[in-house]
Amino acid sequence: GINPCRKIMAIPIHKLDKSIMIEKEYQEVIKSLSGKPSGDGEVKYESFKAIKDICRISNPTTILELGFNRGASAFMWLESSKAKLHSIDRLLPTHVEKSINYFNLKYPGRFQYTHYDHQNLTDLSLELTNQYDLIFIDGEHTQNGIYRDTKNSISLNPKFIVFDDYLHKSHEMDIFWVIKDFKLEIIREYNTSNGHVLTYNPLYTPK
C-alpha cells in the first residue's frame, strides 16, 4: 500500500444520496449503451458514491473526461452534477454511437464526444485551456500514460483533477508518484471500484 496511515473514504450504502438511482435502474442504462466494456476497467455501480461526493465537493460546471470506453463513468458525471461533460477517446464515434445518442437525448446541451488520441492533447491546448473546472483521468493505464495525461491536464488549468484506478494493484504506485511529482493536493480518497482520488491543482489560476 501507499500509506498505511491514510484514511480511505468508504461511503456506506445506507448513507447514499437519495438522488442516486438504484442499481437495477443503473444496470438498465448501462445495457442501453454501446456494446460491451473493453477489459475489466469499467467503473462499477458503487462508484456512483464517489462521483456524487466529488461533485458535491468540487461543484464543477465543466468536466473533461480522458477515456470513455462506452460511457459508464460519463453517465455518472452527468447524473451526479449539472456540469457539461466533454469526453475524449480514441474510439470512433460509430463505435459508441448508441452511448452518444443516449447522452445527447437525456442530457441535451451537456455532452460532447471527441474522437481523438488524448496522448496528443497538447495539440488542442488553445481550444481546451481554461475550459474545465475538473478533469477526470481514466485513459491509458501505464506509468508513462498516467504521467503524460496528468502533465497535459495541468497545462489546461483545471482546478481539480480526479484519478481512476487509484487503488488498483497495478497502477496505484504510478498514480501516487504522479501526484507527488506534480505536487497535487489530495482532497479525498475513495475505496470504490478500483479506487478514486480527488486532487486540487496548486498551479490553478482563476479564469
Coordinates of C-alpha atoms in Angstrom, one line a residue, residues 2-201:
I2 CA 0.9 3.6 -0.4
N3 CA 0.5 4.9 3.1
P4 CA -0.9 2.6 5.9
C5 CA -2.0 5.6 7.9
R6 CA -4.1 7.3 5.3
K7 CA -7.9 7.2 5.6
I8 CA -9.8 6.0 2.6
M9 CA -13.4 7.1 2.4
A10 CA -15.9 4.3 2.0
I11 CA -19.5 5.6 2.0
P12 CA -22.0 3.1 3.5
I13 CA -24.8 2.1 1.2
H14 CA -27.4 3.3 3.6
K15 CA -26.0 6.8 3.5
L16 CA -26.2 7.1 -0.2
D17 CA -27.8 10.3 -1.6
K18 CA -31.5 9.6 -2.4
S19 CA -30.9 11.1 -5.8
I20 CA -28.6 8.3 -6.8
M21 CA -30.6 5.7 -8.8
I22 CA -30.9 2.2 -7.5
E23 CA -28.6 -0.4 -9.0
K24 CA -31.3 -2.1 -11.1
E25 CA -32.0 1.2 -12.9
Y26 CA -28.3 1.8 -13.4
Q27 CA -27.8 -1.6 -15.0
E28 CA -30.7 -0.9 -17.4
V29 CA -29.0 2.3 -18.5
I30 CA -25.6 0.5 -18.9
K31 CA -27.2 -2.2 -21.1
S32 CA -28.5 0.5 -23.4
L33 CA -25.0 1.9 -24.1
S34 CA -22.7 0.9 -26.9
G35 CA -21.5 -2.7 -26.8
K36 CA -19.6 -4.4 -24.0
P37 CA -16.8 -2.8 -22.0
S38 CA -13.3 -3.4 -23.2
G39 CA -11.3 -5.1 -20.5
D40 CA -12.3 -5.1 -16.8
G41 CA -11.7 -1.4 -16.1
E42 CA -15.3 -0.2 -16.4
V43 CA -16.4 1.6 -13.2
K44 CA -19.0 -0.3 -11.2
Y45 CA -22.2 0.9 -9.7
E46 CA -20.6 1.6 -6.3
S47 CA -18.5 4.4 -8.0
F48 CA -21.7 6.5 -8.0
K49 CA -21.0 7.2 -4.4
A50 CA -17.5 8.6 -5.1
I51 CA -18.6 10.6 -8.2
K52 CA -21.5 12.1 -6.4
D53 CA -19.3 13.2 -3.4
I54 CA -16.6 14.5 -5.7
C55 CA -19.3 16.7 -7.5
R56 CA -20.6 17.9 -4.1
I57 CA -17.1 19.0 -3.1
S58 CA -15.9 20.5 -6.3
N59 CA -19.2 21.7 -7.8
P60 CA -17.9 21.7 -11.4
T61 CA -19.7 23.4 -14.2
T62 CA -17.5 21.9 -16.9
I63 CA -15.7 18.4 -16.9
L64 CA -13.2 16.9 -19.2
E65 CA -13.0 13.1 -19.3
L66 CA -9.9 11.4 -20.7
G67 CA -11.1 7.9 -21.7
F68 CA -14.7 7.0 -22.5
N69 CA -14.9 3.3 -23.2
R70 CA -18.7 3.0 -23.6
G71 CA -19.7 5.8 -21.2
A72 CA -20.3 4.2 -17.7
S73 CA -18.3 6.9 -15.9
A74 CA -19.6 9.6 -18.3
F75 CA -23.1 8.6 -17.2
M76 CA -22.2 9.0 -13.5
W77 CA -20.7 12.5 -14.0
L78 CA -23.7 13.7 -16.0
E79 CA -26.2 12.1 -13.5
S80 CA -24.3 13.4 -10.4
S81 CA -23.9 17.0 -11.5
K82 CA -25.3 19.8 -13.6
A83 CA -22.0 20.2 -15.4
K84 CA -21.3 20.0 -19.1
L85 CA -19.1 17.0 -19.9
H86 CA -16.6 16.6 -22.7
S87 CA -15.3 13.1 -23.3
I88 CA -12.3 12.3 -25.4
D89 CA -11.4 8.9 -26.6
R90 CA -9.7 7.0 -29.5
L91 CA -12.8 5.1 -30.2
L92 CA -14.6 6.2 -33.4
P93 CA -18.0 7.8 -32.9
T94 CA -19.6 5.0 -34.9
H95 CA -18.3 2.5 -32.2
V96 CA -20.0 4.4 -29.4
E97 CA -22.9 5.8 -31.3
K98 CA -25.6 4.4 -29.0
S99 CA -23.9 6.0 -26.0
I100 CA -23.5 9.3 -27.7
N101 CA -27.2 9.3 -28.8
Y102 CA -28.3 8.3 -25.3
F103 CA -26.4 11.1 -23.6
N104 CA -27.4 13.8 -26.1
L105 CA -31.1 12.8 -25.7
K106 CA -31.1 12.5 -21.9
Y107 CA -28.8 15.5 -21.2
P108 CA -29.4 17.9 -24.1
G109 CA -26.7 20.5 -24.5
R110 CA -24.5 19.0 -21.8
F111 CA -22.5 16.3 -23.6
Q112 CA -19.8 16.4 -26.2
Y113 CA -17.7 13.5 -27.6
T114 CA -14.4 14.0 -29.4
H115 CA -12.7 11.2 -31.3
Y116 CA -9.0 11.9 -30.6
D117 CA -6.0 10.2 -29.1
H118 CA -5.5 12.2 -25.9
Q119 CA -1.8 11.5 -25.8
N120 CA -1.7 14.4 -28.3
L121 CA -3.9 16.6 -26.1
T122 CA -1.4 19.5 -26.2
D123 CA -2.3 19.9 -29.9
L124 CA -5.7 21.0 -28.7
S125 CA -4.4 23.3 -25.9
L126 CA -5.7 26.5 -27.5
E127 CA -9.2 25.1 -27.7
L128 CA -9.2 23.4 -24.3
T129 CA -7.2 25.6 -21.9
N130 CA -9.2 27.3 -19.2
Q131 CA -12.4 25.5 -20.2
Y132 CA -12.7 22.9 -17.4
D133 CA -13.2 23.0 -13.7
L134 CA -12.4 19.3 -13.3
I135 CA -10.5 16.7 -15.4
F136 CA -11.1 13.0 -14.9
I137 CA -8.1 10.9 -15.9
D138 CA -9.2 7.4 -17.0
G139 CA -7.2 6.7 -20.1
E140 CA -4.1 4.8 -20.8
H141 CA -3.2 2.9 -17.7
T142 CA 0.5 2.8 -18.0
Q143 CA 3.2 4.7 -16.0
N144 CA 4.0 6.9 -18.9
G145 CA 0.4 7.3 -19.9
I146 CA -0.7 8.4 -16.5
Y147 CA 2.3 10.9 -16.2
R148 CA 1.6 12.3 -19.7
D149 CA -2.2 12.7 -19.1
T150 CA -1.5 14.4 -15.8
K151 CA 1.1 16.8 -17.2
N152 CA -1.2 17.6 -20.2
S153 CA -4.2 18.1 -17.8
I154 CA -2.4 20.5 -15.6
S155 CA -1.4 22.6 -18.7
L156 CA -5.2 23.1 -19.3
N157 CA -5.5 24.9 -15.9
P158 CA -8.3 22.8 -14.2
K159 CA -9.0 23.5 -10.5
F160 CA -9.4 19.8 -9.8
I161 CA -8.0 16.5 -11.2
V162 CA -9.6 13.1 -10.4
F163 CA -7.8 9.8 -11.0
D164 CA -9.5 6.5 -11.6
D165 CA -7.8 3.2 -10.5
Y166 CA -6.2 4.9 -7.6
L167 CA -6.2 1.6 -5.5
H168 CA -5.6 -0.7 -8.4
K169 CA -2.7 -3.0 -7.6
S170 CA -1.1 -2.4 -11.0
H171 CA -1.5 1.4 -11.0
E172 CA -1.6 2.8 -7.5
M173 CA 2.1 3.5 -7.2
D174 CA 2.2 5.1 -10.6
I175 CA -0.6 7.5 -9.6
F176 CA 0.9 8.0 -6.1
W177 CA 4.2 9.2 -7.7
V178 CA 2.4 11.4 -10.3
I179 CA 0.5 13.1 -7.5
K180 CA 3.7 13.6 -5.6
D181 CA 5.8 14.8 -8.6
F182 CA 3.2 17.4 -9.6
K183 CA 2.6 18.4 -6.0
L184 CA -1.2 17.9 -6.4
E185 CA -3.1 18.2 -3.1
I186 CA -5.2 15.2 -2.1
I187 CA -8.7 16.3 -1.0
R188 CA -10.3 12.9 -0.6
E189 CA -9.7 9.3 -1.4
Y190 CA -12.4 6.7 -2.2
N191 CA -12.4 3.0 -1.9
T192 CA -14.9 2.4 -4.7
S193 CA -14.3 0.1 -7.7
N194 CA -10.6 0.3 -8.2
G195 CA -10.4 3.5 -6.2
H196 CA -10.7 7.2 -7.0
V197 CA -8.9 10.3 -5.6
L198 CA -9.9 13.9 -5.8
T199 CA -6.9 16.3 -6.0
Y200 CA -6.5 20.1 -6.2
N201 CA -4.2 21.6 -8.7

